[in-house]
Amino acid sequence: MTNQTNGKWRQVSHRHCIFIVLSVGVVLFLQYSSIKEMAPAWNPKQWMQNHSTKLFILFRKQYIGLGNANRSEVEAISTGNVTTPYSTAAIISAELPQVERISSTQKPKTKRQTTVSPEVIQQVLQPQTARPTPGTYISPGPYLVEYPYEYHFTINEPQKCEQGKPFVVLMVPVAPHNIAHREVVRSTWGTESLVLDKVVMLFFLLGMQTGDDSNQVHEQLLHESKEHKDLIQSDFVDCYKNLTIKTMVMLEWLNLYCSNASYAMKIDSDMFLHVPNLVQLLINAPKTNYMTGLVAHGGQVLRNPSSKWFLPHELFSPSVYPPYALGLGYILSLDLTNKLIEASRHVKAVYIEDVYLGLCMQHLGLVPTDPPGGSLFHVFPLKYDQCVFSKIIATTVEPFNDRVKMWTHFKAEGPYC
């Protein structure tokens, strides 16, 4: 009888133990799931709480020796970065050459007089080739704008603005490997260094090349920088999804090293630029809180996932963008650089860089200014005509056009019209 009772007791005990173990497991699972659900979503205030002096989402440092971290390529429609891929980069850390460490607390330390079209003066006086193919890039995930907590300028010209005292600085974002576009700019409107007695300076802004040819491209850039002294490079991956990073790096550089200038213009490398008309506009422009270009009003947010400019609702919920200056070419007064940097710490990052600046302007309570006359900037390519081009500031150009030949004809002696 006792043995029978003991056997039943052991069976009951085993069942109780199994039941207790399963119950504990269920409780732990539910508790863990609840904690995950309770975790707050990322928001810009967390950057400030974490003592961040930079922008966007924290990410590991991105270096030049990127090994096999490769990228796919998608043609960018409104930028000279003709091979900037539509994705972010998986990074493998490696040693960099000697570079200059940057923080937001640092402080920076062929003449041709050309005429301006009378039509432009009237407007502004109104009130106001073959290359190595990178391997396939695999994105770590969509809609992550990577921005390192600390970054370095691997190629820099820290004293050039201080010594040259420019009135306006032309900042040209371009892919690291795209020397062809840089040479075209240097041979055309980039030659205009003194216009209407105002100093104009040109710089090319680069990120890091990825793929098997990264070391080769870096060596070429060092040689190019030594020859021309117009390259600014920072250690973020140069790709389409990182154009917002590129823009914020540009603002950081201007704030650190070129704050003595009055204005800066960001312009794509495949554009035509009439520098005298630009300078004439700025001579009469506001000195502070000023941004202009081809300003988009009431731009619809694209929700089609197949669109290059698709933004999901969870990333950006409004259906209409605030006013913003299109990224093909916009101008800002240099007091705005630090203000936009500060605003970016409170504005959720999106990878469409010109829209993002519009969001930062909105945060500051500012609106980009429409240019006088409404015909100085053109997003759709104008057919080349010397008279027509003499009346604009900037336009996109058909890719099959020989821009050097076009420029030579445009600068020929004689009246434009």
GROMACS .gro file of C-alpha atoms in nm:
model
  417
    1MET     CA    1   0.000   0.000   0.000
    2THR     CA    2   0.283   0.236   0.092
    3ASN     CA    3   0.467   0.165  -0.235
    4GLN     CA    4   0.152   0.234  -0.433
    5THR     CA    5   0.102   0.565  -0.249
    6ASN     CA    6   0.465   0.666  -0.308
    7GLY     CA    7   0.435   0.593  -0.679
    8LYS     CA    8   0.128   0.810  -0.713
    9TRP     CA    9   0.299   1.089  -0.518
   10ARG     CA   10   0.602   1.078  -0.750
   11GLN     CA   11   0.375   1.101  -1.057
   12VAL     CA   12   0.194   1.403  -0.910
   13SER     CA   13   0.526   1.569  -0.817
   14HIS     CA   14   0.663   1.525  -1.168
   15ARG     CA   15   0.351   1.680  -1.314
   16HIS     CA   16   0.371   1.969  -1.068
   17CYS     CA   17   0.735   2.033  -1.158
   18ILE     CA   18   0.661   2.032  -1.530
   19PHE     CA   19   0.366   2.264  -1.474
   20ILE     CA   20   0.575   2.503  -1.263
   21VAL     CA   21   0.859   2.512  -1.521
   22LEU     CA   22   0.615   2.582  -1.804
   23SER     CA   23   0.440   2.851  -1.600
   24VAL     CA   24   0.768   3.027  -1.520
   25GLY     CA   25   0.866   3.013  -1.888
   26VAL     CA   26   0.536   3.167  -1.996
   27VAL     CA   27   0.567   3.444  -1.736
   28LEU     CA   28   0.922   3.526  -1.842
   29PHE     CA   29   0.825   3.529  -2.210
   30LEU     CA   30   0.531   3.764  -2.148
   31GLN     CA   31   0.741   3.991  -1.930
   32TYR     CA   32   1.018   4.014  -2.191
   33SER     CA   33   0.767   4.088  -2.467
   34SER     CA   34   0.607   4.362  -2.258
   35ILE     CA   35   0.944   4.525  -2.197
   36LYS     CA   36   1.014   4.531  -2.568
   37GLU     CA   37   0.675   4.683  -2.638
   38MET     CA   38   0.731   4.943  -2.368
   39ALA     CA   39   1.068   5.050  -2.515
   40PRO     CA   40   1.033   5.405  -2.647
   41ALA     CA   41   1.085   5.475  -3.016
   42TRP     CA   42   1.393   5.671  -3.117
   43ASN     CA   43   1.350   6.043  -3.119
   44PRO     CA   44   1.590   6.337  -3.161
   45LYS     CA   45   1.575   6.428  -2.789
   46GLN     CA   46   1.756   6.106  -2.708
   47TRP     CA   47   2.058   6.238  -2.899
   48MET     CA   48   2.072   6.537  -2.664
   49GLN     CA   49   2.024   6.317  -2.356
   50ASN     CA   50   2.315   6.104  -2.470
   51HIS     CA   51   2.536   6.414  -2.500
   52SER     CA   52   2.546   6.386  -2.878
   53THR     CA   53   2.713   6.676  -3.054
   54LYS     CA   54   2.639   6.533  -3.394
   55LEU     CA   55   2.332   6.449  -3.595
   56PHE     CA   56   2.109   6.162  -3.699
   57ILE     CA   57   2.147   5.803  -3.581
   58LEU     CA   58   2.462   5.697  -3.403
   59PHE     CA   59   2.672   5.455  -3.601
   60ARG     CA   60   3.016   5.309  -3.593
   61LYS     CA   61   3.296   5.504  -3.758
   62GLN     CA   62   3.323   5.462  -4.131
   63TYR     CA   63   3.674   5.445  -4.267
   64ILE     CA   64   3.858   5.436  -4.592
   65GLY     CA   65   3.982   5.079  -4.573
   66LEU     CA   66   3.639   4.934  -4.627
   67GLY     CA   67   3.751   4.596  -4.757
   68ASN     CA   68   3.460   4.411  -4.901
   69ALA     CA   69   3.187   4.650  -4.784
   70ASN     CA   70   3.043   4.716  -5.128
   71ARG     CA   71   2.742   4.895  -5.268
   72SER     CA   72   2.494   4.882  -5.555
   73GLU     CA   73   2.455   5.179  -5.784
   74VAL     CA   74   2.151   5.381  -5.871
   75GLU     CA   75   2.175   5.690  -6.092
   76ALA     CA   76   2.093   6.006  -5.893
   77ILE     CA   77   1.862   6.232  -6.090
   78SER     CA   78   1.947   6.568  -5.943
   79THR     CA   79   2.306   6.535  -5.831
   80GLY     CA   80   2.647   6.508  -5.986
   81ASN     CA   81   2.705   6.192  -5.782
   82VAL     CA   82   2.615   5.988  -6.086
   83THR     CA   83   2.691   5.661  -5.916
   84THR     CA   84   2.547   5.727  -5.573
   85PRO     CA   85   2.362   5.412  -5.469
   86TYR     CA   86   2.022   5.402  -5.311
   87SER     CA   87   2.128   5.249  -4.982
   88THR     CA   88   2.338   5.280  -4.673
   89ALA     CA   89   2.659   5.097  -4.604
   90ALA     CA   90   2.774   4.812  -4.386
   91ILE     CA   91   3.104   4.925  -4.245
   92ILE     CA   92   3.423   4.743  -4.155
   93SER     CA   93   3.661   4.951  -3.944
   94ALA     CA   94   4.018   4.993  -4.061
   95GLU     CA   95   4.313   5.227  -4.020
   96LEU     CA   96   4.294   5.572  -4.176
   97PRO     CA   97   4.582   5.787  -4.289
   98GLN     CA   98   4.652   6.087  -4.068
   99VAL     CA   99   4.336   6.291  -4.054
  100GLU     CA  100   4.198   6.588  -3.868
  101ARG     CA  101   3.957   6.523  -3.585
  102ILE     CA  102   3.650   6.743  -3.592
  103SER     CA  103   3.402   6.842  -3.325
  104SER     CA  104   3.125   7.097  -3.331
  105THR     CA  105   3.308   7.315  -3.078
  106GLN     CA  106   3.606   7.385  -3.304
  107LYS     CA  107   3.650   7.728  -3.466
  108PRO     CA  108   3.810   7.785  -3.801
  109LYS     CA  109   4.071   7.978  -3.824
  110THR     CA  110   4.269   8.408  -6.299
  111LYS     CA  111   4.086   8.704  -6.272
  112ARG     CA  112   3.799   8.764  -6.502
  113GLN     CA  113   3.556   9.051  -6.464
  114THR     CA  114   3.236   8.946  -6.635
  115THR     CA  115   2.919   9.132  -6.713
  116VAL     CA  116   2.571   9.063  -6.588
  117SER     CA  117   2.269   9.044  -6.811
  118PRO     CA  118   2.055   9.362  -6.781
  119GLU     CA  119   1.747   9.141  -6.742
  120VAL     CA  120   1.905   8.973  -6.440
  121ILE     CA  121   2.003   9.307  -6.285
  122GLN     CA  122   1.645   9.423  -6.324
  123GLN     CA  123   1.518   9.105  -6.155
  124VAL     CA  124   1.757   9.106  -5.859
  125LEU     CA  125   1.702   9.474  -5.788
  126GLN     CA  126   1.334   9.406  -5.728
  127PRO     CA  127   1.245   9.389  -5.360
  128GLN     CA  128   1.309   9.080  -5.235
  129THR     CA  129   3.393   5.850  -6.815
  130ALA     CA  130   3.512   5.479  -6.784
  131ARG     CA  131   3.594   5.369  -6.428
  132PRO     CA  132   3.625   5.054  -6.213
  133THR     CA  133   3.287   4.904  -6.125
  134PRO     CA  134   3.232   4.848  -5.751
  135GLY     CA  135   3.095   4.516  -5.636
  136THR     CA  136   2.745   4.448  -5.511
  137TYR     CA  137   2.650   4.634  -5.195
  138ILE     CA  138   2.420   4.479  -4.935
  139SER     CA  139   2.222   4.725  -4.725
  140PRO     CA  140   2.187   4.657  -4.351
  141GLY     CA  141   1.826   4.775  -4.373
  142PRO     CA  142   1.597   5.041  -4.518
  143TYR     CA  143   1.541   5.394  -4.392
  144LEU     CA  144   1.842   5.416  -4.167
  145VAL     CA  145   2.033   5.738  -4.219
  146GLU     CA  146   2.377   5.662  -4.085
  147TYR     CA  147   2.577   5.941  -3.929
  148PRO     CA  148   2.882   5.872  -3.712
  149TYR     CA  149   2.894   6.023  -3.365
  150GLU     CA  150   3.241   6.151  -3.443
  151TYR     CA  151   3.381   6.198  -3.789
  152HIS     CA  152   3.700   6.319  -3.951
  153PHE     CA  153   3.787   6.526  -4.253
  154THR     CA  154   4.034   6.301  -4.429
  155ILE     CA  155   4.115   6.569  -4.689
  156ASN     CA  156   4.072   6.932  -4.592
  157GLU     CA  157   4.154   7.294  -4.677
  158PRO     CA  158   4.114   7.451  -4.331
  159GLN     CA  159   4.288   7.784  -4.401
  160LYS     CA  160   4.174   7.864  -4.754
  161CYS     CA  161   3.864   8.068  -4.665
  162GLU     CA  162   4.042   8.251  -4.385
  163GLN     CA  163   4.318   8.353  -4.623
  164GLY     CA  164   4.102   8.420  -4.931
  165LYS     CA  165   3.806   8.596  -4.763
  166PRO     CA  166   3.542   8.484  -5.015
  167PHE     CA  167   3.209   8.657  -5.069
  168VAL     CA  168   3.044   8.336  -5.187
  169VAL     CA  169   3.160   7.974  -5.164
  170LEU     CA  170   3.053   7.717  -5.423
  171MET     CA  171   3.014   7.372  -5.267
  172VAL     CA  172   2.989   7.090  -5.522
  173PRO     CA  173   2.898   6.742  -5.392
  174VAL     CA  174   3.045   6.476  -5.618
  175ALA     CA  175   3.131   6.108  -5.597
  176PRO     CA  176   3.495   6.035  -5.505
  177HIS     CA  177   3.571   5.850  -5.828
  178ASN     CA  178   3.407   6.115  -6.051
  179ILE     CA  179   3.712   6.314  -6.151
  180ALA     CA  180   3.555   6.377  -6.492
  181HIS     CA  181   3.283   6.600  -6.344
  182ARG     CA  182   3.535   6.783  -6.129
  183GLU     CA  183   3.755   6.857  -6.428
  184VAL     CA  184   3.458   6.989  -6.627
  185VAL     CA  185   3.364   7.226  -6.344
  186ARG     CA  186   3.725   7.342  -6.308
  187SER     CA  187   3.732   7.413  -6.682
  188THR     CA  188   3.402   7.603  -6.694
  189TRP     CA  189   3.221   7.808  -6.430
  190GLY     CA  190   3.469   7.697  -6.164
  191THR     CA  191   3.727   7.929  -6.322
  192GLU     CA  192   3.532   8.239  -6.211
  193SER     CA  193   3.726   8.344  -5.902
  194LEU     CA  194   3.672   8.722  -5.904
  195VAL     CA  195   3.334   8.850  -6.020
  196LEU     CA  196   3.205   9.206  -5.978
  197ASP     CA  197   3.494   9.263  -5.737
  198LYS     CA  198   3.375   8.974  -5.519
  199VAL     CA  199   3.590   8.669  -5.439
  200VAL     CA  200   3.434   8.337  -5.536
  201MET     CA  201   3.577   8.008  -5.404
  202LEU     CA  202   3.512   7.654  -5.523
  203PHE     CA  203   3.525   7.330  -5.321
  204PHE     CA  204   3.425   6.972  -5.403
  205LEU     CA  205   3.266   6.772  -5.122
  206LEU     CA  206   3.332   6.396  -5.108
  207GLY     CA  207   3.255   6.097  -4.892
  208MET     CA  208   3.445   5.768  -4.890
  209GLN     CA  209   3.468   5.534  -5.186
  210THR     CA  210   3.377   5.172  -5.117
  211GLY     CA  211   3.460   4.856  -5.305
  212ASP     CA  212   3.775   4.696  -5.436
  213ASP     CA  213   3.895   5.021  -5.594
  214SER     CA  214   3.871   5.230  -5.275
  215ASN     CA  215   4.248   5.245  -5.212
  216GLN     CA  216   4.317   5.334  -5.574
  217VAL     CA  217   4.058   5.613  -5.566
  218HIS     CA  218   4.199   5.746  -5.238
  219GLU     CA  219   4.550   5.771  -5.382
  220GLN     CA  220   4.413   5.953  -5.684
  221LEU     CA  221   4.226   6.196  -5.456
  222LEU     CA  222   4.541   6.274  -5.258
  223HIS     CA  223   4.723   6.359  -5.580
  224GLU     CA  224   4.427   6.565  -5.704
  225SER     CA  225   4.404   6.753  -5.375
  226LYS     CA  226   4.773   6.836  -5.382
  227GLU     CA  227   4.736   6.975  -5.733
  228HIS     CA  228   4.412   7.172  -5.702
  229LYS     CA  229   4.361   7.228  -5.327
  230ASP     CA  230   3.983   7.224  -5.365
  231LEU     CA  231   3.877   6.885  -5.218
  232ILE     CA  232   3.696   6.836  -4.887
  233GLN     CA  233   3.647   6.472  -4.786
  234SER     CA  234   3.485   6.324  -4.476
  235ASP     CA  235   3.470   5.962  -4.360
  236PHE     CA  236   3.110   5.871  -4.438
  237VAL     CA  237   3.018   5.632  -4.717
  238ASP     CA  238   2.943   5.828  -5.033
  239CYS     CA  239   2.609   5.691  -5.153
  240TYR     CA  240   2.264   5.819  -5.243
  241LYS     CA  241   2.099   5.734  -4.912
  242ASN     CA  242   2.373   5.935  -4.736
  243LEU     CA  243   2.312   6.262  -4.921
  244THR     CA  244   2.162   6.406  -4.604
  245ILE     CA  245   2.485   6.323  -4.424
  246LYS     CA  246   2.680   6.486  -4.704
  247THR     CA  247   2.473   6.801  -4.671
  248MET     CA  248   2.518   6.821  -4.295
  249VAL     CA  249   2.893   6.763  -4.332
  250MET     CA  250   2.894   7.054  -4.577
  251LEU     CA  251   2.721   7.276  -4.321
  252GLU     CA  252   2.964   7.165  -4.050
  253TRP     CA  253   3.262   7.244  -4.271
  254LEU     CA  254   3.128   7.586  -4.369
  255ASN     CA  255   3.058   7.666  -4.005
  256LEU     CA  256   3.404   7.558  -3.893
  257TYR     CA  257   3.625   7.681  -4.173
  258CYS     CA  258   3.437   7.932  -4.388
  259SER     CA  259   3.219   8.136  -4.153
  260ASN     CA  260   3.386   8.456  -4.274
  261ALA     CA  261   3.214   8.422  -4.613
  262SER     CA  262   2.879   8.593  -4.670
  263TYR     CA  263   2.706   8.319  -4.869
  264ALA     CA  264   2.744   7.963  -4.989
  265MET     CA  265   2.584   7.786  -5.282
  266LYS     CA  266   2.544   7.411  -5.299
  267ILE     CA  267   2.532   7.314  -5.666
  268ASP     CA  268   2.545   6.980  -5.842
  269SER     CA  269   2.841   6.902  -6.065
  270ASP     CA  270   2.632   6.852  -6.380
  271MET     CA  271   2.482   7.203  -6.372
  272PHE     CA  272   2.545   7.518  -6.574
  273LEU     CA  273   2.610   7.816  -6.346
  274HIS     CA  274   2.619   8.182  -6.446
  275VAL     CA  275   2.839   8.314  -6.166
  276PRO     CA  276   2.802   8.690  -6.242
  277ASN     CA  277   2.424   8.661  -6.220
  278LEU     CA  278   2.463   8.472  -5.891
  279VAL     CA  279   2.689   8.740  -5.744
  280GLN     CA  280   2.459   9.018  -5.863
  281LEU     CA  281   2.167   8.847  -5.689
  282LEU     CA  282   2.363   8.815  -5.364
  283ILE     CA  283   2.490   9.174  -5.361
  284ASN     CA  284   2.130   9.279  -5.309
  285ALA     CA  285   2.018   8.980  -5.098
  286PRO     CA  286   1.941   8.967  -4.723
  287LYS     CA  287   2.247   8.902  -4.510
  288THR     CA  288   2.083   8.671  -4.255
  289ASN     CA  289   1.828   8.386  -4.245
  290TYR     CA  290   1.840   8.371  -4.624
  291MET     CA  291   1.796   8.063  -4.839
  292THR     CA  292   1.690   8.067  -5.201
  293GLY     CA  293   1.688   7.860  -5.516
  294LEU     CA  294   1.410   7.682  -5.699
  295VAL     CA  295   1.167   7.661  -5.406
  296ALA     CA  296   0.909   7.380  -5.403
  297HIS     CA  297   0.576   7.466  -5.240
  298GLY     CA  298   0.318   7.202  -5.150
  299GLY     CA  299   0.533   6.908  -5.258
  300GLN     CA  300   0.345   6.579  -5.222
  301VAL     CA  301   0.506   6.302  -5.018
  302LEU     CA  302   0.539   5.991  -5.237
  303ARG     CA  303   0.407   5.672  -5.078
  304ASN     CA  304   0.474   5.439  -5.370
  305PRO     CA  305   0.750   5.197  -5.259
  306SER     CA  306   0.881   5.178  -5.615
  307SER     CA  307   0.956   5.552  -5.621
  308LYS     CA  308   1.309   5.672  -5.566
  309TRP     CA  309   1.171   5.936  -5.328
  310PHE     CA  310   0.938   5.703  -5.140
  311LEU     CA  311   0.893   5.784  -4.772
  312PRO     CA  312   0.684   5.552  -4.555
  313HIS     CA  313   0.417   5.701  -4.332
  314GLU     CA  314   0.593   5.585  -4.016
  315LEU     CA  315   0.904   5.781  -4.111
  316PHE     CA  316   0.722   6.098  -4.220
  317SER     CA  317   0.349   6.119  -4.154
  318PRO     CA  318   0.244   6.451  -4.321
  319SER     CA  319   0.123   6.422  -4.680
  320VAL     CA  320   0.284   6.749  -4.792
  321TYR     CA  321   0.640   6.874  -4.745
  322PRO     CA  322   0.711   7.222  -4.610
  323PRO     CA  323   0.866   7.465  -4.862
  324TYR     CA  324   1.221   7.364  -4.955
  325ALA     CA  325   1.483   7.466  -5.210
  326LEU     CA  326   1.554   7.191  -5.463
  327GLY     CA  327   1.892   7.027  -5.419
  328LEU     CA  328   2.015   7.095  -5.773
  329GLY     CA  329   2.135   7.436  -5.654
  330TYR     CA  330   2.045   7.645  -5.351
  331ILE     CA  331   2.201   7.944  -5.176
  332LEU     CA  332   2.218   8.026  -4.807
  333SER     CA  333   2.359   8.304  -4.594
  334LEU     CA  334   2.641   8.174  -4.376
  335ASP     CA  335   2.466   8.260  -4.049
  336LEU     CA  336   2.227   7.972  -4.130
  337THR     CA  337   2.489   7.697  -4.113
  338ASN     CA  338   2.505   7.678  -3.735
  339LYS     CA  339   2.130   7.736  -3.700
  340LEU     CA  340   2.052   7.445  -3.934
  341ILE     CA  341   2.300   7.222  -3.751
  342GLU     CA  342   2.129   7.299  -3.421
  343ALA     CA  343   1.783   7.249  -3.573
  344SER     CA  344   1.884   6.910  -3.712
  345ARG     CA  345   1.919   6.778  -3.357
  346HIS     CA  346   1.545   6.820  -3.315
  347VAL     CA  347   1.426   6.706  -3.659
  348LYS     CA  348   1.392   6.339  -3.746
  349ALA     CA  349   1.627   6.258  -4.030
  350VAL     CA  350   1.509   6.164  -4.379
  351TYR     CA  351   1.746   6.073  -4.659
  352ILE     CA  352   1.603   6.325  -4.910
  353GLU     CA  353   1.852   6.597  -4.832
  354ASP     CA  354   1.679   6.904  -4.974
  355VAL     CA  355   1.353   6.808  -4.802
  356TYR     CA  356   1.545   6.762  -4.477
  357LEU     CA  357   1.684   7.115  -4.495
  358GLY     CA  358   1.328   7.235  -4.554
  359LEU     CA  359   1.221   7.054  -4.236
  360CYS     CA  360   1.507   7.216  -4.045
  361MET     CA  361   1.408   7.557  -4.182
  362GLN     CA  362   1.051   7.491  -4.070
  363HIS     CA  363   1.178   7.406  -3.721
  364LEU     CA  364   1.355   7.743  -3.715
  365GLY     CA  365   1.036   7.921  -3.822
  366LEU     CA  366   1.195   8.020  -4.154
  367VAL     CA  367   1.084   7.978  -4.515
  368PRO     CA  368   1.314   7.971  -4.821
  369THR     CA  369   1.286   8.282  -5.036
  370ASP     CA  370   1.161   8.255  -5.393
  371PRO     CA  371   1.416   8.411  -5.631
  372PRO     CA  372   1.309   8.734  -5.802
  373GLY     CA  373   1.156   8.687  -6.144
  374GLY     CA  374   1.097   8.313  -6.106
  375SER     CA  375   1.316   8.211  -6.402
  376LEU     CA  376   1.668   8.212  -6.260
  377PHE     CA  377   1.680   7.840  -6.167
  378HIS     CA  378   1.569   7.551  -6.389
  379VAL     CA  379   1.525   7.188  -6.286
  380PHE     CA  380   1.450   7.073  -6.641
  381PRO     CA  381   1.737   7.109  -6.890
  382LEU     CA  382   1.727   7.420  -7.105
  383LYS     CA  383   1.832   7.388  -7.466
  384TYR     CA  384   2.157   7.576  -7.497
  385ASP     CA  385   2.120   7.928  -7.628
  386GLN     CA  386   2.371   8.199  -7.543
  387CYS     CA  387   2.103   8.463  -7.496
  388VAL     CA  388   1.879   8.241  -7.281
  389PHE     CA  389   2.168   8.121  -7.063
  390SER     CA  390   2.281   8.481  -7.004
  391LYS     CA  391   1.955   8.552  -6.819
  392ILE     CA  392   1.960   8.264  -6.568
  393ILE     CA  393   2.165   8.160  -6.268
  394ALA     CA  394   2.159   7.781  -6.290
  395THR     CA  395   2.008   7.504  -6.500
  396THR     CA  396   2.045   7.134  -6.548
  397VAL     CA  397   2.210   7.036  -6.876
  398GLU     CA  398   2.139   6.746  -7.108
  399PRO     CA  399   2.399   6.475  -7.038
  400PHE     CA  400   2.496   6.445  -7.405
  401ASN     CA  401   2.599   6.812  -7.424
  402ASP     CA  402   2.969   6.898  -7.425
  403ARG     CA  403   2.971   7.141  -7.133
  404VAL     CA  404   3.326   7.260  -7.195
  405LYS     CA  405   3.248   7.341  -7.558
  406MET     CA  406   2.922   7.505  -7.448
  407TRP     CA  407   3.108   7.719  -7.194
  408THR     CA  408   3.369   7.825  -7.449
  409HIS     CA  409   3.095   7.944  -7.682
  410PHE     CA  410   2.909   8.115  -7.399
  411LYS     CA  411   3.218   8.313  -7.294
  412ALA     CA  412   3.307   8.419  -7.648
  413GLU     CA  413   3.346   8.790  -7.717
  414GLY     CA  414   3.042   8.986  -7.823
  415PRO     CA  415   2.691   9.046  -7.695
  416TYR     CA  416   2.492   8.756  -7.553
  417CYS     CA  417   2.175   8.848  -7.740
   0.00000   0.00000   0.00000
